[in-house]
mmCIF file of C-alpha atoms in Angstrom:
data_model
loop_
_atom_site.group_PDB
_atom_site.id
_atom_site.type_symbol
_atom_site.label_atom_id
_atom_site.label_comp_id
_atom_site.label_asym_id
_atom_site.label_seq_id
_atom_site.Cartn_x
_atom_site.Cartn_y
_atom_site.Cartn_z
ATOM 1 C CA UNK A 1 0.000 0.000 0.000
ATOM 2 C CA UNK A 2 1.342 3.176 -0.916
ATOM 3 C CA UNK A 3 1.870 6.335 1.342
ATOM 4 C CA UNK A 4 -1.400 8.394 1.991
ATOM 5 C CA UNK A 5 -0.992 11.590 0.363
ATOM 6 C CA UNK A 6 0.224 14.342 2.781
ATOM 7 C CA UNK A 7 -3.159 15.672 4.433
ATOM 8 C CA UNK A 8 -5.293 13.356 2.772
ATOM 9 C CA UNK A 9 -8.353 12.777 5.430
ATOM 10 C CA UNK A 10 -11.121 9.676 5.399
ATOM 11 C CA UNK A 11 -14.200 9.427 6.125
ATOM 12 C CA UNK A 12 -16.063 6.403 7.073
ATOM 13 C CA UNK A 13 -19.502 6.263 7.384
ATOM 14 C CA UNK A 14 -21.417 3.423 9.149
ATOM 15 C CA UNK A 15 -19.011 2.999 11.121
ATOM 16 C CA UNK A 16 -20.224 0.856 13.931
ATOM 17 C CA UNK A 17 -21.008 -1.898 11.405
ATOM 18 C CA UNK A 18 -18.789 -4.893 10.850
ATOM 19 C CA UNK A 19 -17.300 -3.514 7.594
ATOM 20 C CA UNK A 20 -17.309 -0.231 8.898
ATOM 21 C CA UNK A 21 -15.173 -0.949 12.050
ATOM 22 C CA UNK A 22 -12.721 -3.243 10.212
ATOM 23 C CA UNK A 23 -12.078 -0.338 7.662
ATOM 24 C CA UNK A 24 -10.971 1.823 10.241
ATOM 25 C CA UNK A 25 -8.721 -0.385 12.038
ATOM 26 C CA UNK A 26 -7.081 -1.166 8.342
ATOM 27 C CA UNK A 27 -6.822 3.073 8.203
ATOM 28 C CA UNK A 28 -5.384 3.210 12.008
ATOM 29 C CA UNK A 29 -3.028 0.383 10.907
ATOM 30 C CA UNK A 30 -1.424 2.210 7.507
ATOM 31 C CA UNK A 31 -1.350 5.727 9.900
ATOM 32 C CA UNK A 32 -3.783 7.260 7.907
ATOM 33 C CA UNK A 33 -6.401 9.955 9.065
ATOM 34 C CA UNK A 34 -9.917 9.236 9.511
ATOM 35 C CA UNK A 35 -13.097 10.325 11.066
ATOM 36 C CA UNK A 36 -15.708 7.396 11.707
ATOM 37 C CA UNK A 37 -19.583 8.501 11.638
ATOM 38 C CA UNK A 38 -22.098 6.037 12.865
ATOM 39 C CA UNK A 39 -25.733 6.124 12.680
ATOM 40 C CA UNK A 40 -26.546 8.014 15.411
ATOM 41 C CA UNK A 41 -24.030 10.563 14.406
ATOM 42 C CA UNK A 42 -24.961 10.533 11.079
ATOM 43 C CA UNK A 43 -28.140 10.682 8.846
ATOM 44 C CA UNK A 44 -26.811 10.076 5.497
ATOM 45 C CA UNK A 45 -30.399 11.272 4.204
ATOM 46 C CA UNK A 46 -29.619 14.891 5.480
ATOM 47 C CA UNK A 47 -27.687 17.217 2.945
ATOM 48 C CA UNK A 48 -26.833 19.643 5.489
ATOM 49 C CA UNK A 49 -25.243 17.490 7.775
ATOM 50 C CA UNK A 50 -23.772 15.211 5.130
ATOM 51 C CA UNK A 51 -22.125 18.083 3.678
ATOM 52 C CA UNK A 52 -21.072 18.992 6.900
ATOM 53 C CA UNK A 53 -19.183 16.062 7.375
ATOM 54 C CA UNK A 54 -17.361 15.479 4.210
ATOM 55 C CA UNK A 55 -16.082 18.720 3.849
ATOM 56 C CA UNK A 56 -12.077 18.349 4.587
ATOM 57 C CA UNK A 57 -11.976 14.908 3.396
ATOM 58 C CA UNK A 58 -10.221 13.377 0.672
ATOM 59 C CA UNK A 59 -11.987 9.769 0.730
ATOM 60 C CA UNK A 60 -15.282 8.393 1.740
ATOM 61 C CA UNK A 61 -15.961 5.034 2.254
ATOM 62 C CA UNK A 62 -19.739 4.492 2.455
ATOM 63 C CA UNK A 63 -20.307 1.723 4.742
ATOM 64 C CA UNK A 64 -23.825 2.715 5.646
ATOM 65 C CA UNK A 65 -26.910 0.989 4.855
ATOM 66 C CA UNK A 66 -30.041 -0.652 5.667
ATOM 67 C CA UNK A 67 -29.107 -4.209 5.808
ATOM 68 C CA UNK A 68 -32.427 -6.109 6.668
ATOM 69 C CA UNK A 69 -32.846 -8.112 3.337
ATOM 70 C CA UNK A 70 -36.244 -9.779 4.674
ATOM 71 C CA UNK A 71 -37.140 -6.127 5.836
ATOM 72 C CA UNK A 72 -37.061 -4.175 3.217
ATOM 73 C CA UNK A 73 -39.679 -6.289 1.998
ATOM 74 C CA UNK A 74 -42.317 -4.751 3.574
ATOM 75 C CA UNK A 75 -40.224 -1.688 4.068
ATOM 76 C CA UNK A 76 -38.771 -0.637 0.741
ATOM 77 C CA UNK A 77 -39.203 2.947 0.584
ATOM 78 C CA UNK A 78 -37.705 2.930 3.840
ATOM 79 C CA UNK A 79 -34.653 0.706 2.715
ATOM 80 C CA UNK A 80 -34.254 3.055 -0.262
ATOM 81 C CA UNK A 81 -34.356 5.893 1.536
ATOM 82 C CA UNK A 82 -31.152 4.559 3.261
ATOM 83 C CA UNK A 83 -29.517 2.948 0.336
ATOM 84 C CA UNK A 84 -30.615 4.896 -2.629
ATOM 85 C CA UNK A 85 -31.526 8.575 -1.788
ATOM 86 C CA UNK A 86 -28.718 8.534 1.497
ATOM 87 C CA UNK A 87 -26.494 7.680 -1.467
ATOM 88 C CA UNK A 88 -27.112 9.978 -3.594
ATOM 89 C CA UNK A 89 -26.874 12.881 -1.135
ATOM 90 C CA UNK A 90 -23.453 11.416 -0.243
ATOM 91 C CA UNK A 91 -22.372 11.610 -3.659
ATOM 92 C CA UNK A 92 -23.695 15.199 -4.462
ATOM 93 C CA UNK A 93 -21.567 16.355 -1.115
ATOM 94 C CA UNK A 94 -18.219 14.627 -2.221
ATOM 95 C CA UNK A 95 -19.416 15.932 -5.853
ATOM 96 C CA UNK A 96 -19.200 20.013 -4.470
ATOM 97 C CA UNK A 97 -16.314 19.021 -2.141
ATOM 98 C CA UNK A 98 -13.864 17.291 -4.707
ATOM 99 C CA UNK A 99 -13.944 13.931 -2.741
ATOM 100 C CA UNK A 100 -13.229 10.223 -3.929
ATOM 101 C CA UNK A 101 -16.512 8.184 -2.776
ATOM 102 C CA UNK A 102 -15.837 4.586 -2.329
ATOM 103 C CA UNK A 103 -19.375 2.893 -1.801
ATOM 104 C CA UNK A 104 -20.024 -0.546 -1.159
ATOM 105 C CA UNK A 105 -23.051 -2.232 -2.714
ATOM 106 C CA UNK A 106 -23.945 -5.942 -3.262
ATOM 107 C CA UNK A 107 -24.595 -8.481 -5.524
ATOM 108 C CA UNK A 108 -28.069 -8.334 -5.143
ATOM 109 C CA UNK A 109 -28.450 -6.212 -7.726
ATOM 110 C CA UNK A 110 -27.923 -8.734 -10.346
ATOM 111 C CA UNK A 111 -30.457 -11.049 -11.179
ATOM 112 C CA UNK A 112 -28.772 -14.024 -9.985
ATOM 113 C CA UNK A 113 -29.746 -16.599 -12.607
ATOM 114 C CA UNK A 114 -25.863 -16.955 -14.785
ATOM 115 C CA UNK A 115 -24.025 -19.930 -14.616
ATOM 116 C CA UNK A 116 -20.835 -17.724 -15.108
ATOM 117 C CA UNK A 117 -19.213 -15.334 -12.849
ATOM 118 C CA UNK A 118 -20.901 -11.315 -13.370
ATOM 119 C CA UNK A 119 -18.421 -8.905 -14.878
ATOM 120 C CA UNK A 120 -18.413 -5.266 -13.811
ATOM 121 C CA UNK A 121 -20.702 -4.067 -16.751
ATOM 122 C CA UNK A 122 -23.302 -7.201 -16.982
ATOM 123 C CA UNK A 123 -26.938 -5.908 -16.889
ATOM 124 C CA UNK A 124 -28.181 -5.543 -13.084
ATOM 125 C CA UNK A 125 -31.899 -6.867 -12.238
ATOM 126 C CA UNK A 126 -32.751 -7.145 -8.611
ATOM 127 C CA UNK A 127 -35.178 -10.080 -7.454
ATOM 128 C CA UNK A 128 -36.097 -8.359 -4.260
ATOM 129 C CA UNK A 129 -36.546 -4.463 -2.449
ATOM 130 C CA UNK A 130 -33.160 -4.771 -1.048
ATOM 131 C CA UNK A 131 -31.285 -5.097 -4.599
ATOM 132 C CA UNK A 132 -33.407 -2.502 -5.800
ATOM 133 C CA UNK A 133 -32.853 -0.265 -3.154
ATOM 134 C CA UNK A 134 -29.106 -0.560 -3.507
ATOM 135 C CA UNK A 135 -29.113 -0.499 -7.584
ATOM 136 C CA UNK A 136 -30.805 3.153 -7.067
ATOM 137 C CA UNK A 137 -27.313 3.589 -4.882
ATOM 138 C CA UNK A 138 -25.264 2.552 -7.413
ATOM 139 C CA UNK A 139 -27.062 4.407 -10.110
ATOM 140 C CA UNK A 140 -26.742 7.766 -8.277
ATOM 141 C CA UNK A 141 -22.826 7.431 -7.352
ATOM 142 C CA UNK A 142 -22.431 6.522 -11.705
ATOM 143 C CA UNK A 143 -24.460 9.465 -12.188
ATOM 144 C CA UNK A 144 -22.850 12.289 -9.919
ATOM 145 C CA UNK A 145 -19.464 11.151 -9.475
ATOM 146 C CA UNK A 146 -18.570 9.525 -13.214
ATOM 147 C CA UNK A 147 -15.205 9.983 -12.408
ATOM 148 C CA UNK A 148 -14.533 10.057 -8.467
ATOM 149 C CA UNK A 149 -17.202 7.750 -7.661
ATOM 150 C CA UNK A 150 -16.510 3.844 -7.064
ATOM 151 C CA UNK A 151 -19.154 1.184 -6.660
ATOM 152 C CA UNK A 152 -17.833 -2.163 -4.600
ATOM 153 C CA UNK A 153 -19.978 -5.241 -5.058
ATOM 154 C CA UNK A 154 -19.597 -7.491 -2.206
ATOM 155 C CA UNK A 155 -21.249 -10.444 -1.251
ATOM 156 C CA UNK A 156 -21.727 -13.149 1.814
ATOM 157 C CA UNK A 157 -19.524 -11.210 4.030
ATOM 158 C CA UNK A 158 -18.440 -12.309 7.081
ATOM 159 C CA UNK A 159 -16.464 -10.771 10.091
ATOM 160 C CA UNK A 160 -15.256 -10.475 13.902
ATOM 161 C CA UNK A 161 -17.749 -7.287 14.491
ATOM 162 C CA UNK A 162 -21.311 -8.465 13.871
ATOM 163 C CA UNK A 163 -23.513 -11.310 13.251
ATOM 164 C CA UNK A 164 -22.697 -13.569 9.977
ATOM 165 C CA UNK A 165 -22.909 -17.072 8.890
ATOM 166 C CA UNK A 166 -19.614 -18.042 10.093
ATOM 167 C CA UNK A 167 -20.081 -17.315 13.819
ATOM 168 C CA UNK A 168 -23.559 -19.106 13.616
ATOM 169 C CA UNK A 169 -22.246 -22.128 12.016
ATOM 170 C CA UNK A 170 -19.665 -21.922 14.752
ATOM 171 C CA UNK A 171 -22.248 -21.144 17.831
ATOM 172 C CA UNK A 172 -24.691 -24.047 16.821
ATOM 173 C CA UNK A 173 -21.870 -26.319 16.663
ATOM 174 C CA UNK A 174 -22.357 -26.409 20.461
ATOM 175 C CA UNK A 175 -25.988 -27.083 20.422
ATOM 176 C CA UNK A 176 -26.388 -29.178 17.533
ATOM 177 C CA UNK A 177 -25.294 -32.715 16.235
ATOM 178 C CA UNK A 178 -26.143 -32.186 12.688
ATOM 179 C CA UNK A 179 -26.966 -28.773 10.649
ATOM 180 C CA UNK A 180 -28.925 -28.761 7.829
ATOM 181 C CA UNK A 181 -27.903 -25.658 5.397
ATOM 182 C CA UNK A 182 -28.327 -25.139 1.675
ATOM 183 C CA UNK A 183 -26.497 -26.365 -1.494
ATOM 184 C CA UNK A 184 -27.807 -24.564 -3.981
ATOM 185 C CA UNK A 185 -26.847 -21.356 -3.941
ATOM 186 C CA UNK A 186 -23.731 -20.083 -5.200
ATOM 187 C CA UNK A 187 -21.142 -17.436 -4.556
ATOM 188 C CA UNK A 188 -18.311 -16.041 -2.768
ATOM 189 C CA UNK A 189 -17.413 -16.136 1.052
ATOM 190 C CA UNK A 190 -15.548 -12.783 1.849
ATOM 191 C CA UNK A 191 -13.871 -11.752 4.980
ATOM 192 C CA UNK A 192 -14.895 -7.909 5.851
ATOM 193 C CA UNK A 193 -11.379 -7.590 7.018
ATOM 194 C CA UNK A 194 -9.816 -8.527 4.069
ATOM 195 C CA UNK A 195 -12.587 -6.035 2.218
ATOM 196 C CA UNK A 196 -11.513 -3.484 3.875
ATOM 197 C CA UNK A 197 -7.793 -3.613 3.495
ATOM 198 C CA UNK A 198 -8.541 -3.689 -0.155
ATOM 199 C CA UNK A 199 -11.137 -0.968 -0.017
ATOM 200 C CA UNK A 200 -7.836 1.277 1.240
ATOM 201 C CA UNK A 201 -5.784 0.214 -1.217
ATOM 202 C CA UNK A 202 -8.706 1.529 -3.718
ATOM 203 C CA UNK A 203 -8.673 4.367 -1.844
ATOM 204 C CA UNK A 204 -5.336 4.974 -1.922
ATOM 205 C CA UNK A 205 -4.997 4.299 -5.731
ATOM 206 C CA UNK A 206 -7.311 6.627 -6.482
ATOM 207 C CA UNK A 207 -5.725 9.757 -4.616
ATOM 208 C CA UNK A 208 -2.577 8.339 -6.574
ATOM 209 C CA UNK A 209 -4.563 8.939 -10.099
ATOM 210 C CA UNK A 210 -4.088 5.007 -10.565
ATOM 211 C CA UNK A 211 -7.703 3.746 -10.713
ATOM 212 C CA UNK A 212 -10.375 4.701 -12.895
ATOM 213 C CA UNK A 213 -13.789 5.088 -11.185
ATOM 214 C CA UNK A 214 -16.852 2.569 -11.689
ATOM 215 C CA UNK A 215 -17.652 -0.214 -10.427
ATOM 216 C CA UNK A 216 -15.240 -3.045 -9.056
ATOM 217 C CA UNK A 217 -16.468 -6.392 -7.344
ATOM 218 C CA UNK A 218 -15.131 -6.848 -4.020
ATOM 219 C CA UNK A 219 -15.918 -10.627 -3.390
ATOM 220 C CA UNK A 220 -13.408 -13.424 -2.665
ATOM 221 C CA UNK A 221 -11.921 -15.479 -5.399
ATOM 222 C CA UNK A 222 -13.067 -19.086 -5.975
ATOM 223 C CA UNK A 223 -16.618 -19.835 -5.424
ATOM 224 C CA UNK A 224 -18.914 -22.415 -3.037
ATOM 225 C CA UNK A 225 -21.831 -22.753 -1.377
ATOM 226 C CA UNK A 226 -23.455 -22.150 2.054
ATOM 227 C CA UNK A 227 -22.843 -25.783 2.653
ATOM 228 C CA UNK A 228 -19.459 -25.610 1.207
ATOM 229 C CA UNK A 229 -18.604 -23.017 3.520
ATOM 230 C CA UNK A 230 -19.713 -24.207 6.755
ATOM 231 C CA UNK A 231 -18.146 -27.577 6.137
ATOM 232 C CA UNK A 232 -14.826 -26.063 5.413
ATOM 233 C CA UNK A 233 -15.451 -23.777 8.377
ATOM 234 C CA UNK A 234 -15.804 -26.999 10.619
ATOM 235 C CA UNK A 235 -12.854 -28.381 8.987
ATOM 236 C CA UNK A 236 -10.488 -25.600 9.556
ATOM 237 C CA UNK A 237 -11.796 -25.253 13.361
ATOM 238 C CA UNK A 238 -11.097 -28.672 14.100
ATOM 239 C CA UNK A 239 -14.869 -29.824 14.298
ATOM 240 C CA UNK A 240 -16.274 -32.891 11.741
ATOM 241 C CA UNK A 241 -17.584 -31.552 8.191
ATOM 242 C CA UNK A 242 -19.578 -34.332 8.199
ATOM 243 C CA UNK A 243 -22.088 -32.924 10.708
ATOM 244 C CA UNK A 244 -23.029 -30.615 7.971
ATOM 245 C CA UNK A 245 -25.780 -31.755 5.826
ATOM 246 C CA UNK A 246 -26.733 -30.632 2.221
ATOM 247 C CA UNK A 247 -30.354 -29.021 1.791
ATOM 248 C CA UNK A 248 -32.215 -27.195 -0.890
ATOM 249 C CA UNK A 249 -33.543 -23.447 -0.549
ATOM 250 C CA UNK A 250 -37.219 -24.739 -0.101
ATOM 251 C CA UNK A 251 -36.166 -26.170 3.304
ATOM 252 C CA UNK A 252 -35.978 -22.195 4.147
ATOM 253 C CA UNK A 253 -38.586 -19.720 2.714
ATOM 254 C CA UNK A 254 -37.670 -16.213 3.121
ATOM 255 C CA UNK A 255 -39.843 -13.293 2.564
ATOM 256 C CA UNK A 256 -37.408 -12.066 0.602
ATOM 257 C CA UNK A 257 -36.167 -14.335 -2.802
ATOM 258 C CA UNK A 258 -32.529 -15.006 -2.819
ATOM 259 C CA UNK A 259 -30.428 -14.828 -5.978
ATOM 260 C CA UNK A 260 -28.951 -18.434 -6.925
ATOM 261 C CA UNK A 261 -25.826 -17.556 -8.149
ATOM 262 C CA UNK A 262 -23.798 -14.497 -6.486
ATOM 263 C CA UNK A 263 -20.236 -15.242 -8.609
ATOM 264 C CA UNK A 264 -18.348 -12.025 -9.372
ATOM 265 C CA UNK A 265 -15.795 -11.785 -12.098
ATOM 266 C CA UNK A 266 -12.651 -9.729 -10.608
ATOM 267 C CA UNK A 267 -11.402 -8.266 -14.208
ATOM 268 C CA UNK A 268 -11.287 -4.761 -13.721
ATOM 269 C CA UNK A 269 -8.570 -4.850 -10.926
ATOM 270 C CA UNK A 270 -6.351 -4.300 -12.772
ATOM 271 C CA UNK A 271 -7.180 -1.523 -14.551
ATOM 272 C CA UNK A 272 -6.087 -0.367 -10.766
ATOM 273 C CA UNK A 273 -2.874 -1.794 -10.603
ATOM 274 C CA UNK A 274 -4.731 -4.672 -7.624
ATOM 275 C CA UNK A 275 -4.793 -8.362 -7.952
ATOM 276 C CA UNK A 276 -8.029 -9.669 -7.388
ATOM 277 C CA UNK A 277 -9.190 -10.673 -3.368
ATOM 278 C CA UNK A 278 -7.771 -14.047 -2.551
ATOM 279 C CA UNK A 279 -9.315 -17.404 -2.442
ATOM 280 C CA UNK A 280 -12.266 -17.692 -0.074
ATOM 281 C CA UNK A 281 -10.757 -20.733 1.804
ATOM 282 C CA UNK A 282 -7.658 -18.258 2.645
ATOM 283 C CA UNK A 283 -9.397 -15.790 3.760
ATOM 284 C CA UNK A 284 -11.697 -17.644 6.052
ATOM 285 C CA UNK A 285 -8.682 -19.590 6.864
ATOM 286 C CA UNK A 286 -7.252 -16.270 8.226
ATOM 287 C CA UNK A 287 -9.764 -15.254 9.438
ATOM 288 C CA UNK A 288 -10.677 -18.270 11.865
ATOM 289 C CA UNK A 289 -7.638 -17.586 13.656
ATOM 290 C CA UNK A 290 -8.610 -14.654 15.351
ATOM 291 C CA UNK A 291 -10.327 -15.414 18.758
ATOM 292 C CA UNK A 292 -13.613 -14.413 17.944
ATOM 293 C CA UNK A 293 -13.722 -16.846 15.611
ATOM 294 C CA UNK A 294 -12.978 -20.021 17.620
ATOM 295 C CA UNK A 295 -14.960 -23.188 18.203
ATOM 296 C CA UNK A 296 -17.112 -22.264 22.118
ATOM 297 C CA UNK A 297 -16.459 -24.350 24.583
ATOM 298 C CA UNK A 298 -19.226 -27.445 24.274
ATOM 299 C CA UNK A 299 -18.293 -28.164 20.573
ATOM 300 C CA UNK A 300 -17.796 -31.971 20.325
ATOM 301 C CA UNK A 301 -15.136 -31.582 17.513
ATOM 302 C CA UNK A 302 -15.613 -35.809 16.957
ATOM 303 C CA UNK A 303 -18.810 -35.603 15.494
ATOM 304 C CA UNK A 304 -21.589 -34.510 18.005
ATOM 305 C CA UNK A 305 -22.570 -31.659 20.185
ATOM 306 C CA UNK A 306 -23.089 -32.227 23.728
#
């Protein structure tokens, strides 16, 4: 990672979410300034305030969002409120104050039906509110910041600082013998750590001049499903895979529809001088070695839970 430009201030917002707080450790770590904004210091909705708050900086990484996929259901204008029209005031105050906007989005605004992974530029089509909600995101950063504004498409993220698949896999393998969890859906484990250390080195190569704005997909390499990923979670934490059992998505109906196939193409990396993320078993291998991460006490790691 190269040197932060002399001066050069961040700005995270959300920054009590998992991504969010792993960002700014990954700043704190490389020495660089930043200012973290949660929710309750932040409405993202409010130009006044907004504009308030990125004036000075150099970089924002938009971390804030509504999150409840099920929610938004029943809530959309809400959830696009957040995600689409927060965005878009975002990018109008980094527009008028000459700063980089880094904002992260999702897969779920693809359709979800390919059988090969989505490249930067394939047609978007959201199956529930939540991708739509985002796409309007994604639409206003393209449209006021054409140049400074950068869209990162991540997907089944996972981390130390909030709930995710990975620590509920790991919880119920204390309570459970056996876990039933699906097989047919596809995509991309990521480790929010390892999201944010590249969303820095974005940020970084764009102060530098050295990465074009648009929209890059922030996902792991490699690709697996939820069962794949909680049997090599067991695996790597010492616990037997073969408590996992293979399901289909009709075992568990959600209000809202999931896409079947979340596997992003990493091609336009290196139109930023980046290799794409690295394989999803090496970052969850990583990332299982931090403490918050390890097997609780209770987990039979022969085959059964007590």
């Amino acid at each position: 990672m190269s040197p932060n430009p002399a001066g050069a201030r961040w700005l995270v917002t959300g920054a009590a979410g998992m991504l969010g707080q792993d960002v700014l450790a990954v700043l704190k770590d490389a020495g660089i300034e930043a200012a973290g904004l949660r929710r309750a210091d932040l409405d993202i909705t409010d130009p006044a305030s907004v504009r308030a708050a990125v004036e000075g900086a150099a970089v924002v990484v938009n971390c804030a969002a509504w999150t409840d996929v099920d929610g938004a259901e029943t809530a959309e204008e809400a959830a696009t409120a957040v995600n689409g029209t927060g965005v878009r005031v975002l990018a109008a105050a980094c527009a008028a104050a000459g700063a980089r906007l880094l904002h992260v989005s999702t897969d779920y605004v693809l359709p979800g039906d390919a059988s090969q992974p989505y490249a930067e530029d394939a047609a978007t089509g959201p199956v529930n509110a939540y991708g739509r909600s985002k796409l309007a995101g994604e639409q206003a950063v393209a449209e006021l910041l054409p140049q400074d504004g950068y869209v990162v498409r991540t997907a089944w993220l996972y981390g130390e600082h909030g709930p995710n698949f990975v620590a509920t896999m790991l919880k119920l393998a204390a309570q459970r013998d056996t876990l039933d969890v699906v097989d047919d859906q596809h995509g991309q484990p990521t480790w929010s750590y390892a999201l944010a250390r590249r969303l820095v080195e974005l940020g970084t190569a764009a102060l530098d001049g050295r990465a074009p704005g648009g929209v890059y997909h922030g996902t792991a390499s490699g690709r697996t499903t939820w069962f794949g990923l909680a049997r090599e979670t067991y695996r790597l934490s010492g616990l037997d895979p073969e408590r996992i059992r293979p399901t289909d998505s009709t075992a568990f109906v959600r209000p809202a529809v999931r896409p079947a196939f979340s596997v992003l193409a990493h091609d336009r990396w290196a139109e930023a001088g980046l290799a794409p993320l690295a394989d999803w078993r090496e970052q969850l291998a990583e990332a299982l070695t931090r403490p918050s991460f390890a097997a609780p006490a209770g987990a039979d790691r022969s085959g059964s839970a007590e």
